[in-house]
Coordinates of C-alpha atoms in Angstrom, one line a residue:
Chain A
X1 CA -16.0 -37.7 -1.4
X2 CA -16.6 -37.3 2.3
X3 CA -16.3 -33.3 2.0
X4 CA -13.3 -33.4 4.6
X5 CA -10.1 -31.9 2.9
X6 CA -6.8 -32.1 4.0
X7 CA -3.4 -30.2 2.8
X8 CA -1.3 -30.7 2.0
X9 CA -1.4 -34.1 0.2
X10 CA 2.4 -34.9 0.7
X11 CA 5.3 -33.3 2.8
X12 CA 8.8 -34.0 3.6
X13 CA 10.7 -32.4 6.6
X14 CA 13.9 -32.7 8.0
X15 CA 14.5 -34.3 11.5
X16 CA 13.9 -31.6 13.9
X17 CA 11.8 -29.4 12.1
X18 CA 8.3 -28.4 12.8
X19 CA 4.9 -28.8 10.7
X20 CA 1.5 -27.6 10.3
X21 CA -1.3 -30.1 9.0
X22 CA -4.5 -28.6 7.6
X23 CA -8.1 -30.3 7.8
X24 CA -11.2 -28.7 6.8
X25 CA -14.3 -30.7 7.9
X26 CA -17.6 -31.3 6.7
X27 CA -19.9 -28.4 6.9
X28 CA -22.0 -28.8 9.6
X29 CA -19.7 -30.9 11.5
X30 CA -18.2 -29.1 15.0
X31 CA -15.9 -32.2 16.2
X32 CA -12.6 -32.9 14.3
X33 CA -9.9 -35.4 15.2
X34 CA -6.8 -36.6 14.1
X35 CA -4.9 -39.7 13.5
X36 CA -1.7 -41.0 12.9
X37 CA -1.3 -44.1 10.7
X38 CA 1.9 -45.8 10.0
X39 CA 2.7 -48.0 7.4
X40 CA 1.1 -51.3 7.8
X41 CA -0.8 -50.5 10.7
X42 CA -4.4 -49.3 11.5
X43 CA -4.9 -45.2 12.6
X44 CA -3.9 -44.8 16.1
X45 CA -6.1 -41.6 17.9
X46 CA -4.1 -38.8 18.4
X47 CA -6.6 -35.8 19.8
X48 CA -9.9 -34.5 19.4
X49 CA -11.5 -31.0 19.2
X50 CA -15.0 -30.3 20.1
X51 CA -16.0 -26.6 19.9
X52 CA -12.7 -25.3 19.6
X53 CA -11.3 -27.1 23.2
X54 CA -9.5 -30.3 23.2
X55 CA -11.4 -33.1 24.7
X56 CA -9.7 -36.3 24.1
X57 CA -6.0 -37.3 23.7
X58 CA -4.4 -40.1 22.9
X59 CA -0.9 -41.5 23.9
X60 CA 1.0 -39.0 22.1
X61 CA 3.7 -36.3 23.4
X62 CA 2.9 -32.7 24.0
X63 CA 4.7 -32.1 20.8
X64 CA 2.0 -32.7 19.2
X65 CA -0.7 -30.0 19.2
X66 CA -3.5 -29.0 17.8
X67 CA -6.3 -25.7 17.3
X68 CA -9.5 -25.7 15.8
X69 CA -11.1 -22.2 14.6
X70 CA -14.5 -20.8 14.9
X71 CA -14.9 -22.5 11.3
X72 CA -14.4 -25.8 12.7
X73 CA -11.3 -26.3 10.8
X74 CA -8.3 -27.7 12.5
X75 CA -4.5 -27.8 12.4
X76 CA -2.0 -30.2 13.5
X77 CA 1.5 -28.8 14.6
X78 CA 4.1 -31.3 15.1
X79 CA 7.6 -30.1 16.8
X80 CA 10.9 -31.2 17.1
X81 CA 10.2 -34.1 14.0
X82 CA 11.4 -37.5 14.6
X83 CA 12.1 -40.2 11.7
X84 CA 9.2 -42.1 13.8
X85 CA 6.9 -39.4 12.6
X86 CA 6.8 -40.5 9.2
X87 CA 3.3 -41.4 8.7
X88 CA -0.4 -41.0 7.0
X89 CA -2.0 -38.2 9.4
X90 CA -5.6 -38.2 8.8
X91 CA -8.6 -36.1 10.2
X92 CA -12.0 -36.9 10.6
X93 CA -15.0 -35.0 11.5
X94 CA -18.6 -35.8 12.8
X95 CA -21.7 -33.6 14.0
X96 CA -20.3 -34.1 17.6
X97 CA -20.9 -35.5 21.0
X98 CA -24.2 -37.0 22.8
X99 CA -25.2 -38.8 19.4
X100 CA -24.7 -41.8 17.9
X101 CA -22.5 -40.4 14.5
X102 CA -20.2 -41.6 12.1
X103 CA -16.9 -40.0 11.7
X104 CA -15.9 -39.1 7.8
X105 CA -12.5 -38.9 7.3
X106 CA -10.3 -36.9 5.0
X107 CA -7.9 -38.6 2.3
X108 CA -4.8 -37.9 4.6
X109 CA -1.6 -35.7 4.3
X110 CA 1.4 -38.4 3.9
X111 CA 4.5 -37.1 5.5
X112 CA 7.9 -38.1 5.4
X113 CA 10.7 -37.0 8.0
X114 CA 14.3 -37.2 6.8
Chain B
X1 CA -13.3 -49.1 24.2
X2 CA -13.7 -52.8 24.2
X3 CA -10.9 -55.0 22.2
X4 CA -11.7 -56.6 19.1
X5 CA -10.3 -59.5 17.5
X6 CA -10.7 -60.1 13.4
X7 CA -9.0 -62.5 11.1
X8 CA -5.9 -61.0 9.8
X9 CA -7.4 -61.6 6.2
X10 CA -9.7 -63.4 4.4
X11 CA -10.4 -64.0 0.6
X12 CA -13.4 -64.0 -1.2
X13 CA -14.9 -64.6 -5.1
X14 CA -16.2 -61.5 -7.1
X15 CA -20.1 -62.0 -7.0
X16 CA -19.9 -64.0 -3.8
X17 CA -21.1 -63.0 -0.3
X18 CA -17.8 -61.9 1.9
X19 CA -18.8 -62.6 5.6
X20 CA -16.2 -61.0 7.8
X21 CA -16.4 -61.9 11.4
X22 CA -15.6 -60.0 14.6
X23 CA -15.2 -60.7 18.4
X24 CA -15.9 -58.5 21.0
X25 CA -16.3 -60.6 24.5
X26 CA -16.2 -57.5 26.5
X27 CA -18.0 -55.2 25.0
X28 CA -20.2 -53.2 27.5
X29 CA -23.9 -52.3 27.2
X30 CA -23.4 -48.9 25.7
X31 CA -21.1 -49.3 23.4
X32 CA -21.9 -49.8 19.8
X33 CA -20.0 -52.0 17.1
X34 CA -18.9 -49.8 14.0
X35 CA -17.2 -51.1 10.9
X36 CA -14.8 -48.7 8.4
X37 CA -12.8 -49.9 5.8
X38 CA -9.6 -48.3 4.2
X39 CA -8.8 -49.0 0.5
X40 CA -5.5 -48.5 0.2
X41 CA -4.0 -45.0 0.3
X42 CA -7.4 -43.6 1.1
X43 CA -9.0 -42.4 4.5
X44 CA -11.3 -45.1 6.1
X45 CA -14.7 -45.0 5.0
X46 CA -17.8 -45.7 7.5
X47 CA -19.6 -49.0 6.3
X48 CA -22.3 -49.3 9.3
X49 CA -23.0 -49.5 13.2
X50 CA -25.1 -51.1 15.5
X51 CA -26.1 -51.6 19.1
X52 CA -28.0 -55.0 19.3
X53 CA -30.4 -55.6 16.3
X54 CA -29.2 -56.4 12.7
X55 CA -28.4 -53.6 10.5
X56 CA -28.8 -53.3 7.3
X57 CA -27.7 -50.3 4.5
X58 CA -26.9 -49.9 0.7
X59 CA -23.4 -50.8 1.4
X60 CA -23.7 -53.9 4.0
X61 CA -25.7 -55.7 6.4
X62 CA -24.2 -56.0 10.1
X63 CA -25.2 -59.1 12.3
X64 CA -24.9 -58.9 16.4
X65 CA -25.2 -62.3 18.1
X66 CA -28.1 -62.2 20.9
X67 CA -24.7 -62.1 23.8
X68 CA -23.2 -59.1 21.8
X69 CA -20.2 -60.8 22.1
X70 CA -19.4 -61.1 18.0
X71 CA -20.9 -59.9 15.0
X72 CA -20.4 -60.7 11.5
X73 CA -20.1 -57.7 8.4
X74 CA -21.9 -59.0 5.2
X75 CA -20.9 -57.7 1.8
X76 CA -23.6 -59.6 0.0
X77 CA -21.8 -59.4 -3.8
X78 CA -18.3 -58.6 -3.2
X79 CA -16.9 -56.6 -6.1
X80 CA -13.2 -56.3 -7.0
X81 CA -13.6 -52.8 -5.5
X82 CA -14.2 -54.1 -1.8
X83 CA -10.7 -55.4 -1.6
X84 CA -9.7 -53.3 1.4
X85 CA -8.7 -53.7 5.0
X86 CA -12.0 -53.9 7.1
X87 CA -11.8 -52.4 10.8
X88 CA -14.5 -53.6 13.5
X89 CA -14.5 -50.9 16.3
X90 CA -16.8 -50.7 19.5
X91 CA -17.5 -47.6 21.3
X92 CA -19.3 -45.8 23.2
X93 CA -22.3 -43.2 22.0
X94 CA -20.5 -39.8 23.6
X95 CA -16.9 -41.0 22.2
X96 CA -17.1 -38.5 19.3
X97 CA -14.6 -39.6 16.9
X98 CA -12.5 -41.4 19.0
X99 CA -12.1 -44.9 17.8
X100 CA -9.7 -47.3 18.5
X101 CA -8.4 -49.1 15.5
X102 CA -7.3 -52.5 15.6
X103 CA -5.2 -54.4 12.9
X104 CA -8.4 -55.1 11.0
X105 CA -9.3 -57.6 8.5
X106 CA -7.5 -57.4 5.2
X107 CA -10.3 -58.8 2.6
X108 CA -8.6 -59.5 -0.7
X109 CA -11.6 -60.1 -3.3
X110 CA -10.6 -62.1 -6.5
X111 CA -12.0 -62.5 -10.1

């Protein structure tokens, strides 16, 4: 148990729809990041939020967006879903910048786009 | 982040030590070596990290060569529950949660 919880655990959406995934970070962690993991591959970094602001982004299009709230929980929003968006979406939290810290991951949300 | 190279897969007998190598020949002086593992259908789990000295915790030991161009993760007494994909990652101190995962090593622990 890492203290990072994600919801929902599984989700099925239709191509073209929009989806919101949620992450509750571990207590005291102010940095949250999101990853996409396609089947058989390693996780790919989407973006990171620190104190409610995005401060790092991977190679993902703008239809992937996010939010971080004052309690440091976070949302990942994906618009105009494509079949290739089917993946395990992982959230990770840590105590933030300027430290040698480890990131703690949630169990992920399995998104299937049909 | 520096690129890492790991074997695609390895086998280990239960109860024996599992030694997982990682090459990171382009590592910079301010980059740390991190190891994570991912058991099937779960999120990655932090194992250990180090800069240049060898490190040990309750899960594993990390041996980093003097030139820092490679490292080895050692699970001293592998169990069936250690079967997982193991990822070696190098990252700068201030990277937050920005981790660059490669393909990792699929470790199969056999009875």
